[in-house]
Short mmCIF file of C-alpha atoms and ligand atoms in Angstrom, two decimals:
data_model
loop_
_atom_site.label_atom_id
_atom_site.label_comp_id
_atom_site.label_asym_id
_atom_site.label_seq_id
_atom_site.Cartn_x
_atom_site.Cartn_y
_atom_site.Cartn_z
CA UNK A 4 42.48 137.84 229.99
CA UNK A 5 43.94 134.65 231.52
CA UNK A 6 43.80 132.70 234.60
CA UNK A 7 40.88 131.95 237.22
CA UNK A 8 38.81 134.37 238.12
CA UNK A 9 37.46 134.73 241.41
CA UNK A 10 33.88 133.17 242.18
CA UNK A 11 30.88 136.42 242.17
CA UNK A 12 28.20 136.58 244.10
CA UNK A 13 26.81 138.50 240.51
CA UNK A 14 27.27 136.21 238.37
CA UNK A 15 26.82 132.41 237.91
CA UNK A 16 29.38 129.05 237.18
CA UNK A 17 28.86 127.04 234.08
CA UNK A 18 27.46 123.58 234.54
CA UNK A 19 27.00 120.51 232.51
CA UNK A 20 23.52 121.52 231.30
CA UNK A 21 24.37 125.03 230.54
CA UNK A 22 27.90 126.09 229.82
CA UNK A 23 27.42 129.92 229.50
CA UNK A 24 27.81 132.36 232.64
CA UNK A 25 25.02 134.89 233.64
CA UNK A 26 24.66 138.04 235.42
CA UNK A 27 21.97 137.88 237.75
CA UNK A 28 19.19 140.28 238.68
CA UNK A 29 15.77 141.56 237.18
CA UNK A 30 15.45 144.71 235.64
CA UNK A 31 18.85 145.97 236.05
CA UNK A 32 21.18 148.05 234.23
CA UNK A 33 24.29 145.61 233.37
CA UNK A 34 27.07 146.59 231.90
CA UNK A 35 29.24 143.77 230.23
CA UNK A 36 32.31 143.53 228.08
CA UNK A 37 34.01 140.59 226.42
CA UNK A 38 37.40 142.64 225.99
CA UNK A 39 37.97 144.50 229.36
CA UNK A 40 38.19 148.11 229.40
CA UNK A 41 36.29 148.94 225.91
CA UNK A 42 33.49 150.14 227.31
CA UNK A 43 33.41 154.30 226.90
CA UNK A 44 33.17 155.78 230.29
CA UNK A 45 31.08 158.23 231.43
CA UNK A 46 29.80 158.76 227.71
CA UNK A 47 28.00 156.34 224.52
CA UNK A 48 29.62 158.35 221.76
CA UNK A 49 33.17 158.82 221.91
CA UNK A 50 34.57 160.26 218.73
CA UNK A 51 37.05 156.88 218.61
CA UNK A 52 36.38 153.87 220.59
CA UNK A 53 38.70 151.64 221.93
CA UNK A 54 40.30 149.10 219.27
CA UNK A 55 37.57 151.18 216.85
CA UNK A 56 35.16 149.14 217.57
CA UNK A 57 31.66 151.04 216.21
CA UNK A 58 29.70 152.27 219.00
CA UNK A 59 25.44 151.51 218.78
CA UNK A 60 22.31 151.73 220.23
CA UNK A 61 20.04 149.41 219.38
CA UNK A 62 18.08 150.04 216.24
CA UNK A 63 17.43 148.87 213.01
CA UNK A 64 18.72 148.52 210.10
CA UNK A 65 18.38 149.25 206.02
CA UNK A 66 18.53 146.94 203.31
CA UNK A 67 14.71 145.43 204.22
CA UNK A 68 13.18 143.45 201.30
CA UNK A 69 9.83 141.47 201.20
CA UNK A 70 9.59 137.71 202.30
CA UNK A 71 6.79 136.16 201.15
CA UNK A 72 7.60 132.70 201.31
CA UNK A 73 6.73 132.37 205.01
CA UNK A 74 3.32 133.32 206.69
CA UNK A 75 3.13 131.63 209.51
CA UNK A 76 2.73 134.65 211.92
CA UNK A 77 -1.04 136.06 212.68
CA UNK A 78 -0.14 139.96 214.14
CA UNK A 79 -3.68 141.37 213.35
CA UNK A 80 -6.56 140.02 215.34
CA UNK A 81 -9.73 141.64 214.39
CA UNK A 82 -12.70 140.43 212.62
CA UNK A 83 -11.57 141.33 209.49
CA UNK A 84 -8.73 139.07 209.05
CA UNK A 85 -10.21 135.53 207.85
CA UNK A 86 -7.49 133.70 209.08
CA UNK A 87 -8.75 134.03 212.66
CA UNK A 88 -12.07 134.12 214.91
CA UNK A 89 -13.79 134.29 217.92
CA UNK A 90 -14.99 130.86 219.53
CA UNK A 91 -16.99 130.37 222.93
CA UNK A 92 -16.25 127.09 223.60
CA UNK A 93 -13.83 125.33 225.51
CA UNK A 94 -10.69 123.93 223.39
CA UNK A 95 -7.67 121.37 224.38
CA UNK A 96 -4.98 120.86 222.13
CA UNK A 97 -2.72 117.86 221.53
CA UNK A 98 0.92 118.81 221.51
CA UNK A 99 2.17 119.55 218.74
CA UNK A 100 4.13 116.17 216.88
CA UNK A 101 7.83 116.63 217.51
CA UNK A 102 9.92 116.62 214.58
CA UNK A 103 12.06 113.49 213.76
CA UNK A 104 15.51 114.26 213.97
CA UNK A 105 17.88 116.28 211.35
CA UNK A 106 20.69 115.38 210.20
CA UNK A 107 22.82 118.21 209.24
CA UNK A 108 25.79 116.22 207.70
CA UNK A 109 23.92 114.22 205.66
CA UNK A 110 23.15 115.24 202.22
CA UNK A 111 19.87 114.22 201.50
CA UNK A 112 18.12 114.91 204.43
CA UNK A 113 16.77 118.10 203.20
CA UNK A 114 16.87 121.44 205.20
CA UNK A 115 15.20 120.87 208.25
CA UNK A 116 12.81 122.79 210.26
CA UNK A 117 14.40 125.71 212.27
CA UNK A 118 12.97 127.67 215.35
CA UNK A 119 11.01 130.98 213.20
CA UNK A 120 10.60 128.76 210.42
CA UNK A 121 8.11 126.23 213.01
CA UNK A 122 6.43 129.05 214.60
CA UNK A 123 2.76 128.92 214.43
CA UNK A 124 0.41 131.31 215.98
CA UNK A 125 -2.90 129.82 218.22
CA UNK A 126 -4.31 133.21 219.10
CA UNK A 127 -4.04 136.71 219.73
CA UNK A 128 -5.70 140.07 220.30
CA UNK A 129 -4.77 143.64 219.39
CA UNK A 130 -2.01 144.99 216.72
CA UNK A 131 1.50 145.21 216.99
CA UNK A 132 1.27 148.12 214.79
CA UNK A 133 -0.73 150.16 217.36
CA UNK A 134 1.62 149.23 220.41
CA UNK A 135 -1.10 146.75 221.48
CA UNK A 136 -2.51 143.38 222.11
CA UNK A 137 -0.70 139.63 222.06
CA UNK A 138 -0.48 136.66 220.71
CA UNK A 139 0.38 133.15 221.92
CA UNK A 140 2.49 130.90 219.56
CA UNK A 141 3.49 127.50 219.64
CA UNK A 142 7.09 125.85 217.88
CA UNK A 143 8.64 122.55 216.71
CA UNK A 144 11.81 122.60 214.97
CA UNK A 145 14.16 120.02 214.46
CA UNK A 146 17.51 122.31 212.81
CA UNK A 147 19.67 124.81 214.32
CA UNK A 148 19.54 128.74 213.09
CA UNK A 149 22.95 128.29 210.76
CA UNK A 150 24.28 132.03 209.29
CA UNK A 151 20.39 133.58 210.07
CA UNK A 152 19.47 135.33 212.96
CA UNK A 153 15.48 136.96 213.54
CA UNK A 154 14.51 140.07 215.09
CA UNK A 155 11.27 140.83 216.13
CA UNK A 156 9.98 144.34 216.07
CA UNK A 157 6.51 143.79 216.39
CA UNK A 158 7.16 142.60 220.49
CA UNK A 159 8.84 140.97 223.17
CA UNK A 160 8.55 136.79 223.61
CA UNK A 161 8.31 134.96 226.34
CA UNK A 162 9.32 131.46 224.99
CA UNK A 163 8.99 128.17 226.89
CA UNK A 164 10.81 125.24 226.28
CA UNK A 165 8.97 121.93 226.28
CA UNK A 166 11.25 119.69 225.09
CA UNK A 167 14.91 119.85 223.80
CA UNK A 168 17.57 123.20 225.10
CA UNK A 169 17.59 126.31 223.28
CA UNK A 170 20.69 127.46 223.07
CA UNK A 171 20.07 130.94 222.08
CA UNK A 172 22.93 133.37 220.82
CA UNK A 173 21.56 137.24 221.28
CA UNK A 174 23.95 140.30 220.41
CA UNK A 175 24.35 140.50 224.27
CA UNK A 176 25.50 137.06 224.53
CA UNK A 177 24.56 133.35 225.37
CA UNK A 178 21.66 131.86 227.00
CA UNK A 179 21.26 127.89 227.34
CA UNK A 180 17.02 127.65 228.09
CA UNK A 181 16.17 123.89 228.93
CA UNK A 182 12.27 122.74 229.44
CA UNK A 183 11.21 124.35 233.08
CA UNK A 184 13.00 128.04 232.31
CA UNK A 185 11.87 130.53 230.80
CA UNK A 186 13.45 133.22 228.61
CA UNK A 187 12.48 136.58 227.83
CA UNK A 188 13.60 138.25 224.20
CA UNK A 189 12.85 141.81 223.71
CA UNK A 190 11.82 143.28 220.33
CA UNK A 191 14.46 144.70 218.47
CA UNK A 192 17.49 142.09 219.68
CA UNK A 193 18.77 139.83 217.05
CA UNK A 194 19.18 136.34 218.46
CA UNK A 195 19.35 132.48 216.39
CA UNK A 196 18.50 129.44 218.36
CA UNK A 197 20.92 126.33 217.88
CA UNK A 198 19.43 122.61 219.23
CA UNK A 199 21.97 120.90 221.27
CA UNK A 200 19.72 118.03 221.86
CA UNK A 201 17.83 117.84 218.59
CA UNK A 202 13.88 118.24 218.02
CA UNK A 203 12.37 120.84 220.38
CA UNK A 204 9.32 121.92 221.42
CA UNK A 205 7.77 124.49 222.82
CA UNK A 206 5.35 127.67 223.88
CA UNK A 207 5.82 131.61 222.80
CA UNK A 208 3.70 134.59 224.40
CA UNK A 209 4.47 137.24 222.75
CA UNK A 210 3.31 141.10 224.06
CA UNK A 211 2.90 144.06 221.44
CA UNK A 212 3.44 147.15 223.57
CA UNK A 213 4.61 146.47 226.72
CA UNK A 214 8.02 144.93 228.72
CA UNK A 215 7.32 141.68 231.17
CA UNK A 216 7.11 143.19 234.63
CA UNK A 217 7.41 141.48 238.16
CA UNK A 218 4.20 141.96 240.30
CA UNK A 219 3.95 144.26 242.55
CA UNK A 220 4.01 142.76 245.88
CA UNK A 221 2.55 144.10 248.47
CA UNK A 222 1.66 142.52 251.81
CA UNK A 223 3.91 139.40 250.31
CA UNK A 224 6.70 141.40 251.15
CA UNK A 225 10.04 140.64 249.95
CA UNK A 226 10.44 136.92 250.45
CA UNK A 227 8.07 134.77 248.06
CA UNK A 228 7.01 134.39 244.30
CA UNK A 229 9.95 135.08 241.49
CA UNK A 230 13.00 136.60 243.50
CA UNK A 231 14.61 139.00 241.37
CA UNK A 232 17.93 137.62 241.50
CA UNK A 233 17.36 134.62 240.48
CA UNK A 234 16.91 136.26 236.86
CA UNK A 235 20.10 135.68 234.75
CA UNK A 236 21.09 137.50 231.97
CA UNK A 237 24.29 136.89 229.73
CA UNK A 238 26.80 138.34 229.31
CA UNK A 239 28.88 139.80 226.52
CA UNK A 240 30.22 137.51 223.91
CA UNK A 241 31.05 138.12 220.24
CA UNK A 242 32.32 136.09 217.30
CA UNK A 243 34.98 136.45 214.86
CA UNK A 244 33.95 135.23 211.81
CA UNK A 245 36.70 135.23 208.47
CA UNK A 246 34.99 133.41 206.42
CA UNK A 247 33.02 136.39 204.60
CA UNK A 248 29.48 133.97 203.20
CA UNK A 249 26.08 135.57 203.83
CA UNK A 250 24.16 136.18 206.95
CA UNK A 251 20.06 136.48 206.46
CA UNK A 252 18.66 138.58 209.07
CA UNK A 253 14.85 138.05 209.28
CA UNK A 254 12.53 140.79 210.69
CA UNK A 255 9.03 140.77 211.94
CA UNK A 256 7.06 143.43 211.76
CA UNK A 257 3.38 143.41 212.38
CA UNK A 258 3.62 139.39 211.40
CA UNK A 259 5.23 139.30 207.89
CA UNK A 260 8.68 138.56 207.25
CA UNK A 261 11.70 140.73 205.97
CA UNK A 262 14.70 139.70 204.96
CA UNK A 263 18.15 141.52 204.86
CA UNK A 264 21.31 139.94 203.99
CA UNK A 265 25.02 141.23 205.15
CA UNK A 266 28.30 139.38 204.55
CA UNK A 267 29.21 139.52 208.71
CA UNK A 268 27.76 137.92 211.41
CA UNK A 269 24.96 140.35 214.03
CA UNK A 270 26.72 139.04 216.46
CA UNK A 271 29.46 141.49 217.30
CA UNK A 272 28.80 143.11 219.86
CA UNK A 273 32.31 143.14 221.76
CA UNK A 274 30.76 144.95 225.28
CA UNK A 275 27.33 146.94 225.96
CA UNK A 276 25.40 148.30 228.61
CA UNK A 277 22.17 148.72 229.72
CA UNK A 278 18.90 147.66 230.95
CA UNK A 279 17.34 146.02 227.46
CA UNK A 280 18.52 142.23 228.19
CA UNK A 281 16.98 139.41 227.96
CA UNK A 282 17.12 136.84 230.64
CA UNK A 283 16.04 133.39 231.80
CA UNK A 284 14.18 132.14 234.72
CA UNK A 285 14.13 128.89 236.37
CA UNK A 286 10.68 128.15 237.35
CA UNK A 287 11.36 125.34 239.96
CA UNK A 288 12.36 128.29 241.63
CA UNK A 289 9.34 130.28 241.88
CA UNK A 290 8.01 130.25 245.88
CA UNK A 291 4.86 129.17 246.34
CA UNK A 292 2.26 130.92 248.47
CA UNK A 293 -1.13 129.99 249.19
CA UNK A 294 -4.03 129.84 252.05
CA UNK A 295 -2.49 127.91 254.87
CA UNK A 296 -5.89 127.79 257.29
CA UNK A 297 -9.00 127.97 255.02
CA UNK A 298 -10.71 128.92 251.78
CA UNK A 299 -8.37 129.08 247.99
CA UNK A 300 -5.85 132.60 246.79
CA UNK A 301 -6.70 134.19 243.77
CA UNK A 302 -4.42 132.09 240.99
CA UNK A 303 -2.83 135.45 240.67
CA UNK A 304 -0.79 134.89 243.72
CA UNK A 305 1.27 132.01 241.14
CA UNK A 306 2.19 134.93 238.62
CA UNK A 307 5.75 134.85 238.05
CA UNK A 308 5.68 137.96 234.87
CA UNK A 309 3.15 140.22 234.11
CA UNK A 310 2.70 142.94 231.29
CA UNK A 311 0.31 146.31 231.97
CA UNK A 312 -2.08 146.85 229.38
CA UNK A 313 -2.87 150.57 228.51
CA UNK A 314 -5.79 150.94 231.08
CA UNK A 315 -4.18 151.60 233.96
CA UNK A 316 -4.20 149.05 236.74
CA UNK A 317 -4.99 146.48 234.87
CA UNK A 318 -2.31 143.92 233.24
CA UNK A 319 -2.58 142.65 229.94
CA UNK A 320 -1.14 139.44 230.81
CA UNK A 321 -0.19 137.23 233.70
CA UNK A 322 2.09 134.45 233.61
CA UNK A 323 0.94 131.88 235.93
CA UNK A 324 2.73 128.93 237.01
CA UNK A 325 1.32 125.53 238.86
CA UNK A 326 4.66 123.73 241.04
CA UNK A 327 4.59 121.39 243.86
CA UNK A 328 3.31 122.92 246.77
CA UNK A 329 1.04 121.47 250.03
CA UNK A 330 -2.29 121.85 250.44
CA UNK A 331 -2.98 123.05 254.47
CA UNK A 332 -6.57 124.09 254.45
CA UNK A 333 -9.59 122.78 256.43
CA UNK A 334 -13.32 123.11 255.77
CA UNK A 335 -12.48 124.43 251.87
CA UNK A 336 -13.44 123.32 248.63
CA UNK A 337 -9.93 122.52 247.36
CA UNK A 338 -9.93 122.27 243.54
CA UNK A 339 -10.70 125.42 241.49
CA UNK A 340 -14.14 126.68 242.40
CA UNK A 341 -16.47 127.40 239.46
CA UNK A 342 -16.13 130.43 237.81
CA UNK A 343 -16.61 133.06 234.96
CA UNK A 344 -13.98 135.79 234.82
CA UNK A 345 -13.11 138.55 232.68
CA UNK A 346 -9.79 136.88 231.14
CA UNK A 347 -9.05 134.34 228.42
CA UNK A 348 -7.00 131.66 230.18
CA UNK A 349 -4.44 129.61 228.38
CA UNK A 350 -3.28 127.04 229.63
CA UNK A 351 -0.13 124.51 228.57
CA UNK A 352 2.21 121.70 230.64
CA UNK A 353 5.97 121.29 230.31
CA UNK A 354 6.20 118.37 232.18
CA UNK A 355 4.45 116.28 234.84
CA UNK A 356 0.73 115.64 234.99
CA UNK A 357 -1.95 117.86 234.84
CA UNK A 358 -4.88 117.99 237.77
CA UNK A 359 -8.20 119.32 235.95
CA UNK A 360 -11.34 117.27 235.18
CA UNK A 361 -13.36 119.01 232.51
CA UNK A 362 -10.52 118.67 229.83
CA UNK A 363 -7.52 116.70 228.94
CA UNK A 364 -4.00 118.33 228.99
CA UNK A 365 -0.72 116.31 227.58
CA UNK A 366 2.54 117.91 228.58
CA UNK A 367 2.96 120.20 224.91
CA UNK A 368 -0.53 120.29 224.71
CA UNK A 369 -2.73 123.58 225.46
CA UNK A 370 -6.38 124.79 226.20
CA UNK A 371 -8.22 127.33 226.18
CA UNK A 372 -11.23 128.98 228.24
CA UNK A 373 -12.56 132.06 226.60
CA UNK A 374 -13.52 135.19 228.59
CA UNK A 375 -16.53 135.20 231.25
CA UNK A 376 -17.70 131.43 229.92
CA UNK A 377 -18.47 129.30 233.09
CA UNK A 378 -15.82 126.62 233.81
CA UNK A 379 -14.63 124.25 236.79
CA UNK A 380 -13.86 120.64 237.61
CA UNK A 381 -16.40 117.44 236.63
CA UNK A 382 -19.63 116.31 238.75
CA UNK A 383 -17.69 113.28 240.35
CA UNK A 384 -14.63 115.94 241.13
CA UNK A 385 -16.56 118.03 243.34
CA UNK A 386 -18.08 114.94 244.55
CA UNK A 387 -15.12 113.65 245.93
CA UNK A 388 -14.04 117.00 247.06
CA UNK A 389 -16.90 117.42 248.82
CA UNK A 390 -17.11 114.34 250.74
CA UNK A 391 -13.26 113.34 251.49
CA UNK A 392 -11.49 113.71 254.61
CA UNK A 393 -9.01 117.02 253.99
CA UNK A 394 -6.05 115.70 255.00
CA UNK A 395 -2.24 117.51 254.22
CA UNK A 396 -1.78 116.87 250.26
CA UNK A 397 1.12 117.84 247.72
CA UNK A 398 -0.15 118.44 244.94
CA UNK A 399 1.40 119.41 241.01
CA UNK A 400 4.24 116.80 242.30
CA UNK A 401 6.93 116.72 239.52
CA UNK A 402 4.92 118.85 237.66
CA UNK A 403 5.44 122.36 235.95
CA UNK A 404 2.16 123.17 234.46
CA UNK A 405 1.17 127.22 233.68
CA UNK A 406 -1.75 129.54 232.69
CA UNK A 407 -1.21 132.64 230.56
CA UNK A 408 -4.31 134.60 232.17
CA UNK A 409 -5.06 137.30 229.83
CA UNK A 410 -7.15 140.24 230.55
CA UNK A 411 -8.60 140.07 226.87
CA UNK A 412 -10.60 138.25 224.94
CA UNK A 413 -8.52 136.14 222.58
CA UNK A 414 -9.39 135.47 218.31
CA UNK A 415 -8.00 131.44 217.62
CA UNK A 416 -6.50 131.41 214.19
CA UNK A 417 -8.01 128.66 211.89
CA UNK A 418 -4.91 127.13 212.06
CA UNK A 419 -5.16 126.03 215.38
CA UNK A 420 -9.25 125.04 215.05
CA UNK A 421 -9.07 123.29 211.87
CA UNK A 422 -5.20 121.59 211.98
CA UNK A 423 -2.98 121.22 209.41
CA UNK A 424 0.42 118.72 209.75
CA UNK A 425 -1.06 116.63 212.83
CA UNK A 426 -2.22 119.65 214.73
CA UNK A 427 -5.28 117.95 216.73
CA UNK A 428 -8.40 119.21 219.20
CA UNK A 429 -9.96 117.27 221.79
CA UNK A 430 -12.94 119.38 222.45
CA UNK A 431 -14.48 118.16 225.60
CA UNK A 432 -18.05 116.91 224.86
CA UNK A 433 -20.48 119.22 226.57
CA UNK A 434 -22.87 116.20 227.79
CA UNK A 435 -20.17 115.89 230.41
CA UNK A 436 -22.31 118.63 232.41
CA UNK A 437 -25.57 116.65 231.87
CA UNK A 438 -24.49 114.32 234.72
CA UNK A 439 -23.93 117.25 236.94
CA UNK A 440 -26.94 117.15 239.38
CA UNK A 441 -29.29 120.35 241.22
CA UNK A 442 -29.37 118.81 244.77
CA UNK A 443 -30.77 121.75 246.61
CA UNK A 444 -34.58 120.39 245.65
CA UNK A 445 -33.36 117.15 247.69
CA UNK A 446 -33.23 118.95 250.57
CA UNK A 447 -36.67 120.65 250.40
CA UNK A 448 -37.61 119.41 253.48
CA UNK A 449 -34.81 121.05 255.24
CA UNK A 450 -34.86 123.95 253.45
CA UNK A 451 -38.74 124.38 254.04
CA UNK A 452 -38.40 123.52 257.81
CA UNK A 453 -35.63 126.84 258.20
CA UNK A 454 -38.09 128.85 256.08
CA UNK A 455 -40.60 128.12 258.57
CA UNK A 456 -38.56 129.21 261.45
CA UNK A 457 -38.09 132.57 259.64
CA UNK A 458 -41.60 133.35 259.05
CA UNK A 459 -41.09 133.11 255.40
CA UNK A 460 -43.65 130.86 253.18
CA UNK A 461 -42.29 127.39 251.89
CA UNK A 462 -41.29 126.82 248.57
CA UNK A 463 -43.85 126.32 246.40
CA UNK A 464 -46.80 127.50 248.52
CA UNK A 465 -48.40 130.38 246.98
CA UNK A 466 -48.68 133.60 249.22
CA UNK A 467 -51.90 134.89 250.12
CA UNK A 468 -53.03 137.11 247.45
CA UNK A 469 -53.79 140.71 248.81
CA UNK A 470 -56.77 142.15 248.27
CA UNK A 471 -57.54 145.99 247.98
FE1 FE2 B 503 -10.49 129.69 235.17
#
């Protein structure tokens, strides 16, 4: 195939930050070939393919032996496993210390750090072995994935770049993921992630048993939160490798390791087809909606992904996200009210500065509410907001902060609460409340004076006691 090709309106141009081209869409059934014409028609099984290429579905594979040396996964979250637990209290994490640089030519500079070998898991809930549950992860590698690839069975991941590009090669093709995008990897797709800018950073959500889902939108109509076509997925590209050395493939499955070795490279795939893609998101994109006359929207209405649980209506996760937006309303109570709720909220920064009181956030740090335990901004916040003049405000300027908001109560590994290799807490100290003051018993007077008017006895005066 040679000469320009004519621009699509279904499919994107290269730039300088990402060089790869992407179909665009969410949830759709691509088809995509490197080699034109090799795709079967109207069938997936021809007796002979074109060129005789092998045709697949995705599944996978034999030759699985144990891998011990690595446990840095947590997959079952109950109370018996030690390694995690159940904790009430608020946490905040620092971010986690970025690697120093690796330098692959030189000799003694040992092997580096690569993207599965940094993962560590914070917390999680459920199984992946009964379909079920998820866990939240956090990496820091400083190496690219060289002749290894990882596939993980036990789920799909959400990973967020905090600092450095991903540039992550999947059997359906390129994606280029800098800090603000996301990118969604399904179980079962073999992918390695090379660093073009060195050390990275970053977030991982990772759901057992379901797919990421848009919301459903209902009254928002067609025209605000993530727009499904400004999802890309890759497309088709495959490599030719003659040099015949080993490939590791590593496979998760329900948290430990495997590993299978093969003298080609996974990443062969000369055309597919199909609706099992990953795909990026950039979330400067998302379109903010809000009250524009008076009170706050439920922070669902900043959910960019969700995932459905297995009671029906209700979502296992929601992926939140905090951009710049205004602030219109009059007469409200503008920072987040006080509240308990039903999910575990997690909440991390890419980039910019983060607005809460009650706890500090670093962009790569994260923190952590657990379910139904009472939380909201410090006394002199709602101070402030209580006495200022509301005037029109952007807020979350240059700022990409977001909130996994999790239907489920979470377990914390031990990992993450006791640190190892620089990983740090800054628990907020509770006697931050103790300034918080009751003021309705300085308005007794008041309060006394409208009880009157009603008929109704004043505090603290004892009604008549009725005798038989
Ligand atoms: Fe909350």
């Amino acid at each position: 195939m040679t000469g320009a090709t004519a621009r699509s309106a279904f499919t994107t141009e290269p730039s300088s930050a990402d060089p790869h081209t992407y179909q665009t869409g969410f949830g759709n059934r691509f088809a995509s070939e490197a080699v034109p014409n090799v795709l079967p028609q109207g069938m997936n099984a021809p007796q002979r393919v074109k060129y005789d290429l092998y045709s697949e579905q995705l599944n996978g594979s034999s030759f699985v032996a144990p891998r011990h040396q690595i446990q840095h996964f947590e997959a079952c979250f109950s109370a018996a496993n030690r390694n995690v637990e159940f904790v009430a209290a608020q946490q905040a994490w620092d971010p986690l210390p970025l690697l120093l640089e690796h330098d692959e030519s030189s000799p003694g500079s040992g092997s580096g750090t690569d993207f599965v070998e940094s993962i560590r898991t914070i917390a999680g809930q459920g199984d992946p072995t009964l379909r079920e549950g998820i866990a939240i992860h956090v990496y820091s590698a400083n190496t690219s994935m060289v002749k290894r690839a990882f596939c993980n069975n036990d789920g799909d991941l959400l990973i967020l770049p905090q600092r450095g590009r991903l540039n992550i090669q999947t059997e359906l093709g390129w994606l280029m993921v800098r800090p603000g995008e996301l990118v969604v990897i399904q179980a079962g797709l073999r992918f390695r992630v090379v660093l073009p800018d060195g050390p990275v950073r970053g977030y991982i959500q990772e759901i057992f048993g379901a797919h990421y889902d848009l919301p459903d939108l209902g009254p928002v109509g067609s025209n605000g939160m993530a727009l499904p076509r400004d999802f890309e997925s890759p497309v088709a590209s495959f490599d030719i490798e003659v040099d015949k050395s080993t490939w590791e493939i590593m496979y998760k499955l329900a948290g430990s390791l495997h590993l299978c070795q093969q003298n080609h490279t996974p990443f062969d795939v000369v055309a597919w087809h199909g609706n099992l893609v990953p795909y990026k998101y950039a979330i400067e994109k998302f379109i903010n909606l809000a009250n524009v006359e008076k009170d706050q929207a439920d922070p669902t209405i900043y959910c960019v992904l969700t995932a459905k649980s297995k009671i029906p209506g209700v979502s296992l996760t929601d992926f939140l996200v905090f951009t710049p937006k205004w602030i219109t309303t009059k007469d409200t109570f503008r920072p987040p009210y006080y509240h308990r709720n039903m999910s575990t909220e997690i909440m991390g920064l890419i980039y910019g500065r983060y607005n809460g009181s009650s706890h500090v956030l670093e962009p790569g740090g994260l923190s952590y509410e657990a379910s139904y335990m009472p939380h909201g901004e410090t006394y002199e916040t709602w101070k402030d907001a209580t006495t200022r003049e509301l005037k029109l405000e952007r807020v979350f300027e240059d700022t990409i902060a977001f909130m996994f908001h999790i239907s489920v109560p979470m377990f914390i590994t031990k990992w993450a609460l006791r640190g190892e290799g620089g990983r740090s807490l800054h628990p907020s100290s509770p006697t931050q409340w103790d300034m918080a003051k009751a003021h309705f018993l300085d308005h007794l007077d008041e309060v006394n004076l409208d009880l009157k008017a009603a008929g109704l006895p004043s505090l603290g005066e004892e009604e008549e006691e009725v005798k038989p």
